[in-house]
Coordinates of C-alpha atoms and ligand atoms in Angstrom, one line a residue:
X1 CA -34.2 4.2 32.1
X2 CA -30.4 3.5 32.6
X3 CA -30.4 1.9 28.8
X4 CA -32.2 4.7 27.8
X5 CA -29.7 7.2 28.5
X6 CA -27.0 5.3 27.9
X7 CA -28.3 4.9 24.6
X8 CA -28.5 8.7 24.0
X9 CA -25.1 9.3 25.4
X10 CA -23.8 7.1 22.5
X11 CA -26.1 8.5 19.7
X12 CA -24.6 12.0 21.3
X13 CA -20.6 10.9 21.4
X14 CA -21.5 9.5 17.6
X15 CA -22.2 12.9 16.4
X16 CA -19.6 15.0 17.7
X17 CA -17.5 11.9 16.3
X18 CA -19.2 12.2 13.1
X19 CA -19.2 16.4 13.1
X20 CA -15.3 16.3 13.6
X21 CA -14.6 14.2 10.5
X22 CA -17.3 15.8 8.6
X23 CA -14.6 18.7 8.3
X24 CA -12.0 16.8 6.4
X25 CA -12.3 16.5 2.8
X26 CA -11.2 13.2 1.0
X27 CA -9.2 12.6 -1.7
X28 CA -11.1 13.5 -5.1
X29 CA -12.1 10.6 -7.4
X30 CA -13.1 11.0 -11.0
X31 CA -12.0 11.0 -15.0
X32 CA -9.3 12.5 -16.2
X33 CA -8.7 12.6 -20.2
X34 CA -4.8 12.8 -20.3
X35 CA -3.7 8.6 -19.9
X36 CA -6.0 8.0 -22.8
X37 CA -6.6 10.6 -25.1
X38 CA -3.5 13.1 -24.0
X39 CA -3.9 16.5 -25.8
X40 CA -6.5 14.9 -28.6
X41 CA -9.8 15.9 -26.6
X42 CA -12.6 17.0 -27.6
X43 CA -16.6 18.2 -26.1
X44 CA -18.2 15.4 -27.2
X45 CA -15.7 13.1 -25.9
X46 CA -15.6 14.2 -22.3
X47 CA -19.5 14.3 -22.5
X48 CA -19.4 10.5 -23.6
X49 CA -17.5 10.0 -20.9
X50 CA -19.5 11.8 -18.3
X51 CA -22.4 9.7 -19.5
X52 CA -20.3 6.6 -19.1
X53 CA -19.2 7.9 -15.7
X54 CA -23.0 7.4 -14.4
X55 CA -24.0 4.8 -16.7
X56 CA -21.3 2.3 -15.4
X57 CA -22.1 2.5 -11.8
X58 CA -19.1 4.9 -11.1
X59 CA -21.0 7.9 -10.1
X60 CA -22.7 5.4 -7.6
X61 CA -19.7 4.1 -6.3
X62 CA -18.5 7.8 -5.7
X63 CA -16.4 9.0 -8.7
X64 CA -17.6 12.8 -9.0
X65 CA -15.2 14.5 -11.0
X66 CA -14.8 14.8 -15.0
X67 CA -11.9 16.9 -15.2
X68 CA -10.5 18.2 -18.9
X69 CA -6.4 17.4 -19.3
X70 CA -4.2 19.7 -21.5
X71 CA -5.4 20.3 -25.3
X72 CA -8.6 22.2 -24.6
X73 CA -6.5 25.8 -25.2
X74 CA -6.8 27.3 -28.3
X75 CA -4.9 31.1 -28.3
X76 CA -5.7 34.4 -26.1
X77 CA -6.7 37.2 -27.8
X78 CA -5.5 40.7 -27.9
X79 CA -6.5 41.8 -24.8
X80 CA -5.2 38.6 -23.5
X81 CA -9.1 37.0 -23.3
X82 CA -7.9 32.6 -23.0
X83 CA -10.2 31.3 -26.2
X84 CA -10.4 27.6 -26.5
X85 CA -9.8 25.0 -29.2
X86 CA -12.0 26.3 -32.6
X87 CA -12.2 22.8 -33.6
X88 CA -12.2 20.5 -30.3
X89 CA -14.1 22.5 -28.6
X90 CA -16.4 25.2 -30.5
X91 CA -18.9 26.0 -28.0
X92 CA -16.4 26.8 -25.8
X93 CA -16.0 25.4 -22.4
X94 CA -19.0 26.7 -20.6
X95 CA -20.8 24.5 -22.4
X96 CA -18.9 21.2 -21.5
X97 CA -18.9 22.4 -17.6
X98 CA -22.5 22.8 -17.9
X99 CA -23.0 19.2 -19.1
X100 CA -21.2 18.1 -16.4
X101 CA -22.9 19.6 -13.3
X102 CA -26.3 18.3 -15.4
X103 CA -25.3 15.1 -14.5
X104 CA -24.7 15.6 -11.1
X105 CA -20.8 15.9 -11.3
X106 CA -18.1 18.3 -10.6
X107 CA -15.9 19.4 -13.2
X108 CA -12.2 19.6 -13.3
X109 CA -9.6 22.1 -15.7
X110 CA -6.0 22.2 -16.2
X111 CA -3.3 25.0 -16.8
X112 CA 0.3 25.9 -16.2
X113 CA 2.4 28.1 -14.0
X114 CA 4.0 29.3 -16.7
X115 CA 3.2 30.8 -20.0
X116 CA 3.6 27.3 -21.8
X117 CA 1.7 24.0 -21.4
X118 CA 3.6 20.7 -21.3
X119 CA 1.7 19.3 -24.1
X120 CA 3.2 22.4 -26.4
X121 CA 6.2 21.0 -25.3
X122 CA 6.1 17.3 -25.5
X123 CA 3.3 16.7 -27.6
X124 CA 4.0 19.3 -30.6
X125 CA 0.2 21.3 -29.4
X126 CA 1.1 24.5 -30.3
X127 CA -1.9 25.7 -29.2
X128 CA -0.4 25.6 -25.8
X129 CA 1.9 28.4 -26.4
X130 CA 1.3 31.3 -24.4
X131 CA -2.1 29.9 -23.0
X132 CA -0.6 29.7 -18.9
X133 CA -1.1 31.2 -16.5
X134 CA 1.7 33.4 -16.5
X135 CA 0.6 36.9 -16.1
X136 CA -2.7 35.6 -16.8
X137 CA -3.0 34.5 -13.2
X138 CA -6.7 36.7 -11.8
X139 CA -8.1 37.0 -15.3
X140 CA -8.2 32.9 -15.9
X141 CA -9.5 32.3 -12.6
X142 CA -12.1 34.7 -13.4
X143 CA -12.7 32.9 -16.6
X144 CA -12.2 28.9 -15.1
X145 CA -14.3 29.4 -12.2
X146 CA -16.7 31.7 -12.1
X147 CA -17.5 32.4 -16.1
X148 CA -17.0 29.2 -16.8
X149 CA -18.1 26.8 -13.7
X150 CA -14.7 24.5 -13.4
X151 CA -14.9 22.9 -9.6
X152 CA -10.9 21.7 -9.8
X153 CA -7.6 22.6 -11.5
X154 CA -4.4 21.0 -11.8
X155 CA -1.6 23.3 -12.2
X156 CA 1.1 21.8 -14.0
X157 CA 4.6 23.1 -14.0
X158 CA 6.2 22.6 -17.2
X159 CA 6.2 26.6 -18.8
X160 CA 7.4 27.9 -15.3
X161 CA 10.2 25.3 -14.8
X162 CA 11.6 24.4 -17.5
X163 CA 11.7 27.5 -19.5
X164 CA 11.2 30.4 -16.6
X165 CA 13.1 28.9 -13.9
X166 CA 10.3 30.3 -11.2
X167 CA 11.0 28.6 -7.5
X168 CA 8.1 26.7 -7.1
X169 CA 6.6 27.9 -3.6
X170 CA 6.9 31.7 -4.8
X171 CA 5.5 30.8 -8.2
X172 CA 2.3 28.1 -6.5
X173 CA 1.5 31.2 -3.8
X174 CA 0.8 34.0 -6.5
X175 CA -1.7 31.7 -8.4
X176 CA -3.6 30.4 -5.6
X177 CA -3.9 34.2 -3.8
X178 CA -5.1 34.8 -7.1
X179 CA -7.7 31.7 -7.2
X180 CA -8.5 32.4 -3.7
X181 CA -9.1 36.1 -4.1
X182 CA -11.2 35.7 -7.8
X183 CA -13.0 32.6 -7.7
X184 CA -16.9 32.9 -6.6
X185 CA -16.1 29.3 -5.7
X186 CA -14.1 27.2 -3.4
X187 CA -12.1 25.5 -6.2
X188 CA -9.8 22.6 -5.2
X189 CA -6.4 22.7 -6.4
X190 CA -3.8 20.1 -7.3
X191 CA 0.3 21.3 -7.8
X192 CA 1.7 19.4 -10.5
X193 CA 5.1 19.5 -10.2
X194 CA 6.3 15.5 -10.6
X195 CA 8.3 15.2 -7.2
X196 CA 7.0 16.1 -3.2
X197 CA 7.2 19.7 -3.6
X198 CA 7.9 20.9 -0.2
X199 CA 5.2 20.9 3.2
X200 CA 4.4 24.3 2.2
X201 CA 2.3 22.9 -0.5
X202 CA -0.2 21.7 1.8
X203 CA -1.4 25.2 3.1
X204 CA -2.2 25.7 -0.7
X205 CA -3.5 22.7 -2.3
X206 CA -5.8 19.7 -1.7
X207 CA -3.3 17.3 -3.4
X208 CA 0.2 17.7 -4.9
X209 CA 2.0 15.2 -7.4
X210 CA 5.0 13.3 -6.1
X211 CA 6.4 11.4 -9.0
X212 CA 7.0 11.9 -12.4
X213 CA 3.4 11.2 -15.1
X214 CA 2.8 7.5 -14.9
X215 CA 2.5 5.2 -17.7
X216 CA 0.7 2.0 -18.0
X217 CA 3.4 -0.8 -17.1
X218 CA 4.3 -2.6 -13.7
X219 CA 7.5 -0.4 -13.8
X220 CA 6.0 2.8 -13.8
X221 CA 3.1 2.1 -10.8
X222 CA 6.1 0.2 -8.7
X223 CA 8.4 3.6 -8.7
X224 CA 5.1 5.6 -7.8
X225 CA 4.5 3.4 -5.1
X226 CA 8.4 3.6 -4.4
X227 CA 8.2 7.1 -4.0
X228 CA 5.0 8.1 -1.8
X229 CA 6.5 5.3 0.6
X230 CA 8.0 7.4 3.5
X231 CA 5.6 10.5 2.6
X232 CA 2.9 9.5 5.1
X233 CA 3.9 12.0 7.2
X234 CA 3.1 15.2 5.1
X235 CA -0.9 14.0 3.8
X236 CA -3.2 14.6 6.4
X237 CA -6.0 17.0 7.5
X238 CA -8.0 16.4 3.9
X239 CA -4.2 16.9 2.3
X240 CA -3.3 14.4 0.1
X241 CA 0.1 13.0 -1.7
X242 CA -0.6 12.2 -5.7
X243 CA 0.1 9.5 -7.4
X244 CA -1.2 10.1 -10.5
X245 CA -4.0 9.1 -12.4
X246 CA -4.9 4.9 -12.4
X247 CA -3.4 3.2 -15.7
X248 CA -6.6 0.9 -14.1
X249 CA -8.5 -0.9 -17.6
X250 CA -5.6 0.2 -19.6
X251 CA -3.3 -3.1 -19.8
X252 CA -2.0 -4.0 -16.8
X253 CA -2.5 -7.8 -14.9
X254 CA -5.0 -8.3 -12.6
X255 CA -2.7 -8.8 -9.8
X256 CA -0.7 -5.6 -10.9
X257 CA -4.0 -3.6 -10.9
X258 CA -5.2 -4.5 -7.7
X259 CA -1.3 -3.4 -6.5
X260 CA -1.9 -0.1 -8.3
X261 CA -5.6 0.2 -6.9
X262 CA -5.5 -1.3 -3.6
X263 CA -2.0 1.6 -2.7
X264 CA -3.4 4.3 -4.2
X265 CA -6.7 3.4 -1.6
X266 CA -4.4 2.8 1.2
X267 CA -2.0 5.5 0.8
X268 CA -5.3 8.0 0.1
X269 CA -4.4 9.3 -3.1
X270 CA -6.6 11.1 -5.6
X271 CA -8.5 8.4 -7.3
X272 CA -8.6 9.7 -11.1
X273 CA -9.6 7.1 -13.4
X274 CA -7.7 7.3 -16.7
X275 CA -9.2 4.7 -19.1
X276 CA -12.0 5.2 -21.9
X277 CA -15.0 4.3 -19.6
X278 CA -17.3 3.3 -22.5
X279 CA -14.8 0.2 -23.2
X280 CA -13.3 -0.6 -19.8
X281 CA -13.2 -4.3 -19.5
X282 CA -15.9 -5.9 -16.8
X283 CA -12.8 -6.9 -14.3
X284 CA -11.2 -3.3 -14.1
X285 CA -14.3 -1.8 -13.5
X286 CA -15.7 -4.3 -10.5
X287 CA -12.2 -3.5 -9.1
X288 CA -12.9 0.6 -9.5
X289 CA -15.9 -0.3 -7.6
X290 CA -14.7 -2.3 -4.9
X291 CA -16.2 -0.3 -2.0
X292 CA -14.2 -1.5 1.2
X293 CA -11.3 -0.4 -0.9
X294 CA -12.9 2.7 -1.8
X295 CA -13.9 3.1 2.0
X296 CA -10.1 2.8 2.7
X297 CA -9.2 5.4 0.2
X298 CA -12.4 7.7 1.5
X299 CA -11.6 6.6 5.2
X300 CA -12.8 10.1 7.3
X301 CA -9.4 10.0 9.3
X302 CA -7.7 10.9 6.0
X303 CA -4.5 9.1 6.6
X304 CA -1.8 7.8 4.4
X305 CA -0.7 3.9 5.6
X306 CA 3.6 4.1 6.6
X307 CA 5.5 1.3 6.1
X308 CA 6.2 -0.3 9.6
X309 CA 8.2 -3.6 8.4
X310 CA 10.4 -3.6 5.5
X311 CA 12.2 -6.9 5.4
X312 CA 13.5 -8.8 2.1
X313 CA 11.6 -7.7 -0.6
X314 CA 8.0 -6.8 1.4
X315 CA 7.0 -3.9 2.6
X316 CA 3.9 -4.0 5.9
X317 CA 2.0 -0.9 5.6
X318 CA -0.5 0.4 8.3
X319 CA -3.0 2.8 8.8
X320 CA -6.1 4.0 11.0
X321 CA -9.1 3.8 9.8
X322 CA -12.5 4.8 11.5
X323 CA -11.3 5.8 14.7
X324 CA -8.0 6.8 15.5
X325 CA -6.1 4.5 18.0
X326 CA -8.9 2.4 18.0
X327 CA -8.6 -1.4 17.4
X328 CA -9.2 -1.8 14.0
X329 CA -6.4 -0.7 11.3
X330 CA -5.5 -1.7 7.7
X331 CA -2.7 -3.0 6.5
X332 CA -0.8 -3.9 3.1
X333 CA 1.2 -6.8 2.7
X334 CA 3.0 -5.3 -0.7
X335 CA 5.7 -7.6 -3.0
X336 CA 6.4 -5.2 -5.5
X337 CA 9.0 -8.2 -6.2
X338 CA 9.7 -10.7 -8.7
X339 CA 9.5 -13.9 -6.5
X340 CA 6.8 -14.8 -3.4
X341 CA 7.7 -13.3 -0.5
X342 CA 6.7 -15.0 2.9
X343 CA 5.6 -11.9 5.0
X344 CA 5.4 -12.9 8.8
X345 CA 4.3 -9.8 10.8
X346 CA 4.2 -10.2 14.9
X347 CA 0.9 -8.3 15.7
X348 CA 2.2 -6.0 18.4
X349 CA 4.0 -4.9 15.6
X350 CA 1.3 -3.5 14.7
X351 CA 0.4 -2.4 18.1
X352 CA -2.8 -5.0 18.0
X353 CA -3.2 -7.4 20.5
X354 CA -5.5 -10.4 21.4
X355 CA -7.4 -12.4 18.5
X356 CA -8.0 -10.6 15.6
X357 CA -10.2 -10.4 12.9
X358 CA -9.1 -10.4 9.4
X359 CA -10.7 -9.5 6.2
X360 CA -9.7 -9.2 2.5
X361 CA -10.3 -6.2 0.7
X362 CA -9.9 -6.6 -2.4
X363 CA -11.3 -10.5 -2.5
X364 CA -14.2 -9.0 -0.2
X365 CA -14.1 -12.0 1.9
X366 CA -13.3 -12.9 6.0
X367 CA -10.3 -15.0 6.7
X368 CA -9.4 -17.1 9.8
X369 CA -8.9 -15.4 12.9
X370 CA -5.5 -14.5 14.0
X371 CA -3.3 -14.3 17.0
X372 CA 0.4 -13.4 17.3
X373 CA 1.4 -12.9 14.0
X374 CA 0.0 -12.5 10.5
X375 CA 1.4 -14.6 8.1
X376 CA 1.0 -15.0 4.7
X377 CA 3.2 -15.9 1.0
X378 CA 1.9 -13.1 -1.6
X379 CA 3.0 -13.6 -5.0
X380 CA 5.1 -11.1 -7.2
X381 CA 3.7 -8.3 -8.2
X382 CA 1.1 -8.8 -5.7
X383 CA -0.6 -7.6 -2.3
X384 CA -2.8 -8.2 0.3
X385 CA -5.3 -5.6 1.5
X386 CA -6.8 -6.1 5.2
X387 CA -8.8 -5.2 7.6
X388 CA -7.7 -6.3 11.3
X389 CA -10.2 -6.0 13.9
X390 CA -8.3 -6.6 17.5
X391 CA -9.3 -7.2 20.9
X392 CA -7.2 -4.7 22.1
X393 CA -4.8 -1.6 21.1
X394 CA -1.5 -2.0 22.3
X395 CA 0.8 1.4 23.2
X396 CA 3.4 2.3 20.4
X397 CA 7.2 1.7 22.0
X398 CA 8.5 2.0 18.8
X399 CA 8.9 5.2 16.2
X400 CA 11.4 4.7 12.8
X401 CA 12.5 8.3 11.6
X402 CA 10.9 7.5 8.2
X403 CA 7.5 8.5 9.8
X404 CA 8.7 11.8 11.3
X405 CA 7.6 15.2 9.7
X406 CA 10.6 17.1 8.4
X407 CA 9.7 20.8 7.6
X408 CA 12.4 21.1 5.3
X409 CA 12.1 18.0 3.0
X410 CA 11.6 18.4 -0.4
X411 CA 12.2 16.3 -3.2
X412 CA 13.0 18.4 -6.1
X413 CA 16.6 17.8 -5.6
X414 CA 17.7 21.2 -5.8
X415 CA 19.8 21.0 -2.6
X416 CA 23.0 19.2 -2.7
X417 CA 22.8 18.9 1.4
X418 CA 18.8 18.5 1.9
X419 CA 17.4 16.3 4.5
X420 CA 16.8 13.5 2.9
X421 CA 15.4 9.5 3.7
X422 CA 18.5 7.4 2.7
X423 CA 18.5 3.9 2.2
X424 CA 20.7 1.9 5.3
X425 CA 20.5 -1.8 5.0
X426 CA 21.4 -2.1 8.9
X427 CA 18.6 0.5 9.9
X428 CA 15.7 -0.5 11.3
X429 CA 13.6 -1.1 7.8
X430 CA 16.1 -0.5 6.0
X431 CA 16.0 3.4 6.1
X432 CA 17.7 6.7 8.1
X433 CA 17.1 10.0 7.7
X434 CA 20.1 12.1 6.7
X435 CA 20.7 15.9 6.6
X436 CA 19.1 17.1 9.4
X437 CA 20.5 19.8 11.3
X438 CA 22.3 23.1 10.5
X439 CA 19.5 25.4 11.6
X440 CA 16.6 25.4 13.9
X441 CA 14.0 24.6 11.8
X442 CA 15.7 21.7 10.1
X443 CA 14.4 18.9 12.7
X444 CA 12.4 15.7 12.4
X445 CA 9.1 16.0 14.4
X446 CA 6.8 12.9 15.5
X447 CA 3.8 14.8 16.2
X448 CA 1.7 12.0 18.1
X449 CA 3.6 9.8 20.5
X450 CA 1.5 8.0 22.2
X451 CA 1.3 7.1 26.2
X452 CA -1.3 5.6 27.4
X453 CA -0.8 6.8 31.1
X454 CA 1.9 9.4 30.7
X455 CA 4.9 9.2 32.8
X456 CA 8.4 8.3 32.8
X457 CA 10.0 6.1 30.0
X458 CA 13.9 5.5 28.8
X459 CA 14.0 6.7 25.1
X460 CA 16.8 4.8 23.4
X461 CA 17.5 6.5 20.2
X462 CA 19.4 4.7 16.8
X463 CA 21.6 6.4 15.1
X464 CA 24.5 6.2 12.6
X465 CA 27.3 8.3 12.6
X466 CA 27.7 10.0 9.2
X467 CA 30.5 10.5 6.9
X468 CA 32.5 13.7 6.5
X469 CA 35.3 15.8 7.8
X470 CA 36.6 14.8 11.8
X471 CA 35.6 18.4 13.4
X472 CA 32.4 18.3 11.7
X473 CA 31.4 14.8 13.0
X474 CA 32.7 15.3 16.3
X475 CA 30.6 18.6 16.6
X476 CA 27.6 16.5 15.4
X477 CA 25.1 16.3 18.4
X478 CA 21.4 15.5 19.1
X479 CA 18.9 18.2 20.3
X480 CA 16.1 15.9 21.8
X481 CA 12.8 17.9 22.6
X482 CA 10.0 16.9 24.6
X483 CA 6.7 18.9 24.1
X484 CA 9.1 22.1 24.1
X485 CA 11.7 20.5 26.8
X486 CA 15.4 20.3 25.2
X487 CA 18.1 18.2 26.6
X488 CA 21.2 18.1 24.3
X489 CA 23.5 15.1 23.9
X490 CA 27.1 15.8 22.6
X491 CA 28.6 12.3 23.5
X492 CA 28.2 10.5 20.2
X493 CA 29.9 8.2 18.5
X494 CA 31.8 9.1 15.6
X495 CA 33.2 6.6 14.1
X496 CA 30.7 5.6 11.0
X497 CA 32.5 1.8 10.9
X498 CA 30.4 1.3 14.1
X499 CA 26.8 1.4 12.1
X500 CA 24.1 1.8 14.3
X501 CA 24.7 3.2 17.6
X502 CA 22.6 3.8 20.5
X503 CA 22.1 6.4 22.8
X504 CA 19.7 6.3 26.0
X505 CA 17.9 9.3 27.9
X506 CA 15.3 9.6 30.8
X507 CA 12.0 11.6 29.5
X508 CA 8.5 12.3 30.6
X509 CA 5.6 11.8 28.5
X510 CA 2.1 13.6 29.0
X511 CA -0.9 11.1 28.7
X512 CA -2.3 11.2 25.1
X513 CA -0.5 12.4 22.3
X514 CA 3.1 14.0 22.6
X515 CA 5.5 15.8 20.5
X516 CA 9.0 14.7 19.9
X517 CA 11.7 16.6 18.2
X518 CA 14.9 15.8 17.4
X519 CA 17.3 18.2 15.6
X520 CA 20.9 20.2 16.4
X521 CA 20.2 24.1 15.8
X522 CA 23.6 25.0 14.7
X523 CA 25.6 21.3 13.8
X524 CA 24.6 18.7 11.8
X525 CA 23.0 15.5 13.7
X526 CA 24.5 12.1 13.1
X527 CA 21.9 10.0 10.5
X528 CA 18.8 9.3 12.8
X529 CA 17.1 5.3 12.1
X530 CA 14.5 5.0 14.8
X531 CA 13.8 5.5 18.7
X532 CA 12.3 3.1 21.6
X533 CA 10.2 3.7 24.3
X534 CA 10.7 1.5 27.9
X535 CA 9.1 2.2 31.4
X536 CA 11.8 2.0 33.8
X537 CA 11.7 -1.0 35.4
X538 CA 10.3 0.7 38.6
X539 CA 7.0 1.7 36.7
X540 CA 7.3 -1.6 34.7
X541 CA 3.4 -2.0 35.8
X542 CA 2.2 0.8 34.8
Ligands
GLA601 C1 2.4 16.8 -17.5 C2 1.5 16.3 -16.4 C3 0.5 15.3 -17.0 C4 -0.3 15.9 -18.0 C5 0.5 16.6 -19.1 C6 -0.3 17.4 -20.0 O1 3.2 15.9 -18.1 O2 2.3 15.7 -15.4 O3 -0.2 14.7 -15.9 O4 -1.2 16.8 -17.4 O5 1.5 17.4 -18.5 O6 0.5 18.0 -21.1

């Protein structure tokens, strides 16, 4: 009888597990036409490609999206009506949508925030003159979604930047009220706007670009990957960073496209595959369809791995999967470099403990057991995917600033004083934050520190005290706040020769999760590298 209910209990605690992540949505995966074929599309090329789509196994392996690139626009009429390309597309785009959703896919369309589309400006289409979205906002989102069909859009940025001047957030808010407010549908939208836009974009869009369009070369997947490194803390909650469609079956070395697949998987990208599918070589494809990296990428938690060791040239990723702060994470050994690098990663690093299991992602395959430390040489160019399953789940002591949330970063580089992540090579993994300060809301949050038991513990925070005129760096000071509780340090050092400093204070912690500010509402802070949690040695056992 006992085993019986114990039983249901479990079958119960499964499905409220199951109905919380049922509410986050993944990152999309499909086709995309611009890698390939740029603006030189046309109907019976993205049907050919939506047949390939189910005919290779991809619509199996859960690709679902054919979405149209720029060069589908063909004028507006007078009353402003958007007609598409006479020639490329003569039967309109109803027709291609339609096609689509017969085979049991969604189906994706692009425009821009402007009046001009890039491709009339970098690829000579003149057809993409005047065809934005630019006072065109409610009337195309009539047409796209609900004349039409289209599922997605990706809003690209080149009209209303480069030619408007529009600020971005004002700009991305009128056309998604307009979506919102027009489209029969719930349409998922993607901001292209080549650099982290700002955390506002996530209260507008499924997925926002980070880096400038990628091209099919080591160099160009490296400074993606570069990029989207200290951004885990803004995805989340079925929000995702993008890195751009895969260059995957489109040139690159094996080893380079299982770096370029196996990140875009662990950091939870958009999965957008950008190669002719009827021609993509036998290896590229097995790797598109590699489903424990595609279960990484699809993971219901929804997280983006953050670097937790950078040392030479490697950088040690992490991530929860399945169940958060449970005992079984992945991790990335990644050597974007041009030698081996020996990685040698001490488990409770990665706050796992006991023997471990450890599996390999991309080769599919178990490897030996583990206790201690993972070790392993990866070759340039290279990186090692894995599962660890651990005996036990240690507590975080240990939180770098790179993983904090700053409301107020952007990268658009507008600001000549804008928080910022700088490279320090004495820093904890070689990286402080910088810029924080001035105002309230320019602080650095770390939403879920974790205590096991709650309690008291010494929180020793790293700093480095910045450059810049004496009064303002001896008015620098730290406002440290503990679920809402301030206590304000003014005794600082100031003297950037000294590097890294320390500075120690007694806090409480709740049990569970805990938020920890710091900031300096009305001074600048000095550059912030990491904190560290200890019990005081009178609660050492707890
Ligand atoms: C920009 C985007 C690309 C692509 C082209 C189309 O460059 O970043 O992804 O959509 O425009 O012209």
């Amino acid at each position: 009888m006992k085993v019986i209910f114990r039983y249901l209990f479990a079958c119960a605690f499964l499905l409220e597990v199951q109905s919380v992540f049922a509410q986050i949505e993944t990152p999309i995966m499909g086709w995309s036409s611009w890698n390939t074929y740029r603006v030189n599309i046309s109907d019976s090329l993205i049907k050919r490609q939506a047949d390939a789509m189910v005919d290779q196994g991809l619509k199996g392996a859960g690709y679902t999206y054919i979405n149209v690139d720029d060069g589908f626009f063909g004028y507006r009429d007078e009353q402003g009506n958007l007609c598409t390309h006479p020639k490329r597309f003569p039967n309109g785009m109803k027709a291609v949508a339609d096609y689509i959703h017969s085979k049991g896919l969604k189906a994706g369309i692009y425009s821009d925030a402007g009046g001009n589309t890039c491709g009339s400006l970098w690829d000579k289409d003149m057809n993409g003159v005047g065809v934005g979205l630019y006072g065109h906002e409610r009337q195309d989102a009539d047409l796209f979604f609900n004349q039409w069909g289209f599922d997605f859009i990706k809003i690209d940025y080149c009209g209303a930047g480069q030619q408007l001047e529009l600020d971005e957030q004002k700009r991305y808010t009128e056309i998604v009220k307009a979506i919102r407010e027009t489209a029969k549908k719930n349409v998922s939208v993607n901001i292209c706007r080549w650099a982290f836009p700002g955390t506002w974009a996530k209260d507008l869009a499924r997925s926002w670009r980070i880096s400038p369009d990628i091209a099919p070369d080591w160099g160009s997947v490296r400074a993606i990957i570069n990029k989207n490194l200290y951004l885990s803390a803004y995805a989340g909650e079925g929000h995702y960073n993008d890195m751009d469609m895969l260059e995957i079956g489109r040139g690159l070395k094996q080893e380079e496209e299982e770096v370029h697949f196996g990140m875009w998987c662990i950091m939870s990208s958009p999965l957008l595959i950008g190669c002719d599918l009827t021609t993509i070589p036998e290896s590229s494809l097995n790797l598109l369809k590699n489903k424990e990296l595609i279960a990484l990428n699809q993971d219901p938690l929804g997280l983006q791995a953050y670097v937790v060791q950078h040392e030479g040239a490697g950088y040690v990723l992490v991530k929860d999967i399945e169940q958060k702060r449970g005992k079984v994470r992945a991790v990335a050994l990644y050597n974007p470099s041009d030698e081996v690098c020996a990685f040698s990663v001490p488990l409770s690093l990665l706050e796992l403990g006991g023997k471990v299991a450890v599996r390999d992602l991309v080769k599919q395959r178990d490897e030996k057991k583990i206790r201690d430390s993972l070790c392993y040489d990866v070759p340039p160019h290279s990186v090692k995917i894995l599962r660890l399953k651990a005996e036990e789940r240690l507590e975080p002591r240990h939180y770098e600033a790179e993983w904090a949330y700053l409301p107020c970063f952007n990268d658009l580089a507008k600001r000549s004083r804008g928080v910022a992540y700088k490279p320090y090579g004495k820093a904890s993994g070689g990286m402080i934050v910088s810029n924080l300060g001035g105002k309230a809301a320019n602080y650095a949050e770390w939403k879920e520190v974790y205590s096991e038991n709650g309690g008291e513990y010494r929180m020793r925070i790293a700093y480095v005290p910045a450059q810049g005129n004496a009064r303002e760096v001896k008015d620098r000071r730290l406002e440290v706040e503990i679920n809402g509780q301030k206590t304000c340090i003014t005794e600082l050092e100031s003297d950037p020769a000294k590097g890294v400093c320390h500075v120690t204070l007694p806090i409480d912690l709740r049990q569970g999760y805990n938020s920890v500010k710091i900031g300096s509402a009305y001074t600048w802070t000095p550059d912030i590298d990491c904190f560290t949690l200890e019990r005081p040695v009178k609660n050492k056992k707890n």
